Amino acid sequence: MSYRIYTTDALILRSATQGEANRFFWLYTRDFGLVYATAQSVRKHKSKLRYALQDYMYSSVSLVRGKRGWRIVGAQPQWSIWGELRDDSRKLAVGLNILSLLRRLVRGQARDVALFSSVRASFDELRTREFAEGELGGFELVAILRVLDLLGYLGSGELEEHARNLWESREWEEAEAKRKVFIKTINASLRSSQL
C-alpha cells in the first residue's frame, strides 16, 4: 500500500520523547494548520531528520497520513528561531511568546494561510530588523494582536482597526505608546477565549 506524501512549511512548536528513539511533534503548518506527528528513530545519532526537527525550527517537512495519524518522513531545515535570535534575548523572548500563543490558541487541523503568513512575517521582522529603543515592545503587542485578530478573538472596533494599520505601516513606536490600551485588549481577548 502506498501513501501520499505531503510537503509543507512548518514551525515546530514543541516535541516530546516517544518510546526509545521516536519523538512526537506539534507542528504549525502552512497547508494543514496544527498537526501532531511522529518521527521514527529521530533521536538516534545517525538520523537524517534529527537536525531539521529541533524545537523552534522553521522547516519544510514531508508528512504521510497513516491509520494512526501523521508521520514525518522527511525534513529540510530553513532556519532556527533559537539559532537566529539567541544573541538577542529580548527578540528571542518575543519570538517564544508568539509561539506560546499559537500553542495555546490554535486548535485542530484547519488550514489558515493568512495566520501562517502573519506569523512567518513576524519572525522575518524579528530576524532581519534592528529595533530602535521602544520599538520591540510595540512590535510584540501588534504581532500578538494580529494573531488574535486572525483567529477571530478581536472585534471590529476603532482600536482593533488601528492595530491592523500599525501592522501594515510598521510604526512600532506608536504601538508602544498605546501599550496600556493594547494590553487591556489582549487580556480581554485571552479571557474570552477561555483557553
Short mmCIF file of C-alpha atoms in Angstrom, two decimals:
data_model
loop_
_atom_site.label_atom_id
_atom_site.label_comp_id
_atom_site.label_asym_id
_atom_site.label_seq_id
_atom_site.Cartn_x
_atom_site.Cartn_y
_atom_site.Cartn_z
CA MET A 1 0.00 0.00 0.00
CA SER A 2 1.40 3.39 -0.95
CA TYR A 3 0.84 6.60 0.94
CA ARG A 4 0.68 10.09 -0.46
CA ILE A 5 3.48 12.38 0.75
CA TYR A 6 2.53 15.96 1.63
CA THR A 7 5.30 18.57 1.85
CA THR A 8 4.66 21.84 3.65
CA ASP A 9 6.47 24.55 5.61
CA ALA A 10 6.15 24.16 9.37
CA LEU A 11 7.06 25.82 12.63
CA ILE A 12 8.00 23.23 15.23
CA LEU A 13 6.17 24.43 18.33
CA ARG A 14 7.38 21.66 20.63
CA SER A 15 8.21 17.98 20.81
CA ALA A 16 8.18 15.13 23.30
CA THR A 17 10.04 11.86 23.61
CA GLN A 18 8.07 8.85 22.46
CA GLY A 19 9.46 5.41 23.12
CA GLU A 20 13.17 4.72 22.88
CA ALA A 21 14.13 6.71 19.77
CA ASN A 22 10.98 8.40 18.44
CA ARG A 23 9.62 11.89 19.02
CA PHE A 24 6.13 13.34 18.90
CA PHE A 25 5.85 16.84 17.36
CA TRP A 26 3.42 19.75 17.49
CA LEU A 27 3.78 21.41 14.07
CA TYR A 28 2.09 24.57 12.88
CA THR A 29 1.98 24.09 9.12
CA ARG A 30 1.14 26.32 6.18
CA ASP A 31 -1.16 23.78 4.50
CA PHE A 32 -2.77 21.87 7.38
CA GLY A 33 -2.74 24.16 10.40
CA LEU A 34 -1.83 22.42 13.65
CA VAL A 35 -0.55 18.89 13.08
CA TYR A 36 0.52 16.27 15.61
CA ALA A 37 3.08 13.95 14.01
CA THR A 38 5.56 11.26 14.94
CA ALA A 39 9.09 10.89 13.61
CA GLN A 40 10.59 7.42 13.90
CA SER A 41 14.16 6.92 15.17
CA VAL A 42 14.78 10.71 15.09
CA ARG A 43 16.66 10.61 18.39
CA LYS A 44 19.34 8.27 17.03
CA HIS A 45 22.69 9.89 16.19
CA LYS A 46 22.60 8.63 12.61
CA SER A 47 19.12 10.06 11.92
CA LYS A 48 18.99 12.39 8.91
CA LEU A 49 15.91 14.13 10.29
CA ARG A 50 17.47 14.95 13.64
CA TYR A 51 18.78 18.46 12.87
CA ALA A 52 15.74 19.59 10.88
CA LEU A 53 13.32 18.64 13.65
CA GLN A 54 14.51 20.65 16.63
CA ASP A 55 12.08 22.68 18.73
CA TYR A 56 11.61 26.23 17.37
CA MET A 57 12.81 25.36 13.86
CA TYR A 58 11.22 26.53 10.64
CA SER A 59 11.47 23.55 8.31
CA SER A 60 10.00 22.10 5.19
CA VAL A 61 8.51 18.78 6.33
CA SER A 62 7.20 15.80 4.38
CA LEU A 63 4.27 14.02 6.01
CA VAL A 64 2.23 10.91 5.35
CA ARG A 65 -1.13 10.20 6.90
CA GLY A 66 -1.50 6.67 8.20
CA LYS A 67 -4.05 4.80 10.24
CA ARG A 68 -2.57 6.15 13.48
CA GLY A 69 -2.14 9.76 12.38
CA TRP A 70 0.61 11.80 10.74
CA ARG A 71 4.18 10.60 10.36
CA ILE A 72 7.16 12.74 9.38
CA VAL A 73 9.16 11.06 6.61
CA GLY A 74 11.41 13.94 5.56
CA ALA A 75 12.51 17.40 6.64
CA GLN A 76 14.72 20.23 5.41
CA PRO A 77 15.70 22.94 7.91
CA GLN A 78 15.18 26.52 6.77
CA TRP A 79 16.16 28.46 9.90
CA SER A 80 16.13 28.13 13.65
CA ILE A 81 14.38 30.67 15.84
CA TRP A 82 16.72 29.79 18.67
CA GLY A 83 19.81 29.90 16.43
CA GLU A 84 18.99 33.24 14.82
CA LEU A 85 17.71 35.09 17.89
CA ARG A 86 19.81 33.64 20.74
CA ASP A 87 22.20 36.61 20.70
CA ASP A 88 19.34 38.99 21.49
CA SER A 89 17.42 37.70 24.50
CA ARG A 90 14.67 40.32 24.08
CA LYS A 91 13.93 39.28 20.49
CA LEU A 92 14.08 35.62 21.48
CA ALA A 93 11.57 36.23 24.28
CA VAL A 94 9.19 37.93 21.82
CA GLY A 95 9.52 35.02 19.38
CA LEU A 96 8.86 32.44 22.08
CA ASN A 97 5.82 34.44 23.28
CA ILE A 98 4.35 34.28 19.76
CA LEU A 99 4.91 30.51 19.60
CA SER A 100 3.40 30.08 23.06
CA LEU A 101 0.31 31.98 21.95
CA LEU A 102 -0.05 29.70 18.91
CA ARG A 103 0.24 26.59 21.09
CA ARG A 104 -2.41 27.98 23.41
CA LEU A 105 -4.98 29.22 20.88
CA VAL A 106 -4.74 27.13 17.72
CA ARG A 107 -6.90 24.03 17.99
CA GLY A 108 -7.39 21.27 15.47
CA GLN A 109 -6.28 20.81 11.95
CA ALA A 110 -7.52 23.69 9.80
CA ARG A 111 -5.63 25.48 7.05
CA ASP A 112 -5.17 29.20 7.72
CA VAL A 113 -2.72 30.66 5.23
CA ALA A 114 -3.29 34.23 6.47
CA LEU A 115 -2.35 33.31 10.05
CA PHE A 116 0.66 31.26 8.95
CA SER A 117 1.86 34.10 6.72
CA SER A 118 1.42 36.63 9.51
CA VAL A 119 3.41 34.53 11.98
CA ARG A 120 6.10 33.96 9.34
CA ALA A 121 6.23 37.72 8.67
CA SER A 122 6.61 38.36 12.40
CA PHE A 123 9.64 36.08 12.54
CA ASP A 124 11.09 37.60 9.38
CA GLU A 125 10.81 41.01 11.05
CA LEU A 126 12.46 39.71 14.24
CA ARG A 127 15.28 38.08 12.28
CA THR A 128 16.09 40.99 9.97
CA ARG A 129 15.19 44.26 11.69
CA GLU A 130 17.24 46.23 14.17
CA PHE A 131 14.69 47.70 16.54
CA ALA A 132 15.24 51.16 17.99
CA GLU A 133 14.65 51.74 21.70
CA GLY A 134 10.94 51.30 22.42
CA GLU A 135 10.11 49.62 19.11
CA LEU A 136 10.41 45.96 20.11
CA GLY A 137 7.68 46.19 22.76
CA GLY A 138 5.36 47.83 20.26
CA PHE A 139 6.15 45.18 17.66
CA GLU A 140 5.31 42.40 20.14
CA LEU A 141 1.95 43.98 21.02
CA VAL A 142 0.93 44.37 17.39
CA ALA A 143 2.14 40.86 16.44
CA ILE A 144 0.05 39.36 19.26
CA LEU A 145 -2.97 41.48 18.35
CA ARG A 146 -2.54 40.32 14.75
CA VAL A 147 -2.64 36.65 15.80
CA LEU A 148 -5.72 37.28 17.97
CA ASP A 149 -7.39 39.16 15.12
CA LEU A 150 -6.77 36.41 12.55
CA LEU A 151 -8.09 33.78 14.99
CA GLY A 152 -11.28 35.83 15.45
CA TYR A 153 -10.71 36.95 19.05
CA LEU A 154 -10.73 40.69 18.30
CA GLY A 155 -13.70 42.81 17.43
CA SER A 156 -14.04 45.32 14.65
CA GLY A 157 -13.73 48.48 16.74
CA GLU A 158 -11.57 51.54 16.19
CA LEU A 159 -8.74 50.23 18.40
CA GLU A 160 -8.53 46.93 16.54
CA GLU A 161 -8.52 48.76 13.20
CA HIS A 162 -5.70 50.97 14.49
CA ALA A 163 -3.68 47.85 15.40
CA ARG A 164 -4.23 46.47 11.88
CA ASN A 165 -2.98 49.73 10.39
CA LEU A 166 0.10 49.66 12.62
CA TRP A 167 0.90 46.16 11.34
CA GLU A 168 0.81 47.45 7.78
CA SER A 169 2.77 50.66 8.47
CA ARG A 170 5.35 49.03 10.82
CA GLU A 171 5.21 52.03 13.18
CA TRP A 172 6.19 50.11 16.29
CA GLU A 173 6.91 53.18 18.49
CA GLU A 174 3.34 54.36 18.02
CA ALA A 175 2.15 50.93 19.18
CA GLU A 176 4.36 51.18 22.25
CA ALA A 177 2.68 54.49 23.10
CA LYS A 178 -0.67 52.64 23.28
CA ARG A 179 0.76 49.82 25.44
CA LYS A 180 -1.79 50.01 28.29
CA VAL A 181 -4.80 50.02 25.97
CA PHE A 182 -3.40 47.20 23.79
CA ILE A 183 -2.53 45.04 26.81
CA LYS A 184 -6.05 45.52 28.16
CA THR A 185 -7.46 44.42 24.79
CA ILE A 186 -5.13 41.39 24.62
CA ASN A 187 -6.03 40.28 28.14
CA ALA A 188 -9.76 40.66 27.47
CA SER A 189 -9.42 38.61 24.27
CA LEU A 190 -7.50 35.86 26.06
CA ARG A 191 -10.09 35.73 28.85
CA SER A 192 -12.91 35.47 26.33
CA SER A 193 -11.12 32.61 24.52
CA GLN A 194 -11.27 30.53 27.73
CA LEU A 195 -8.10 28.77 26.61
#
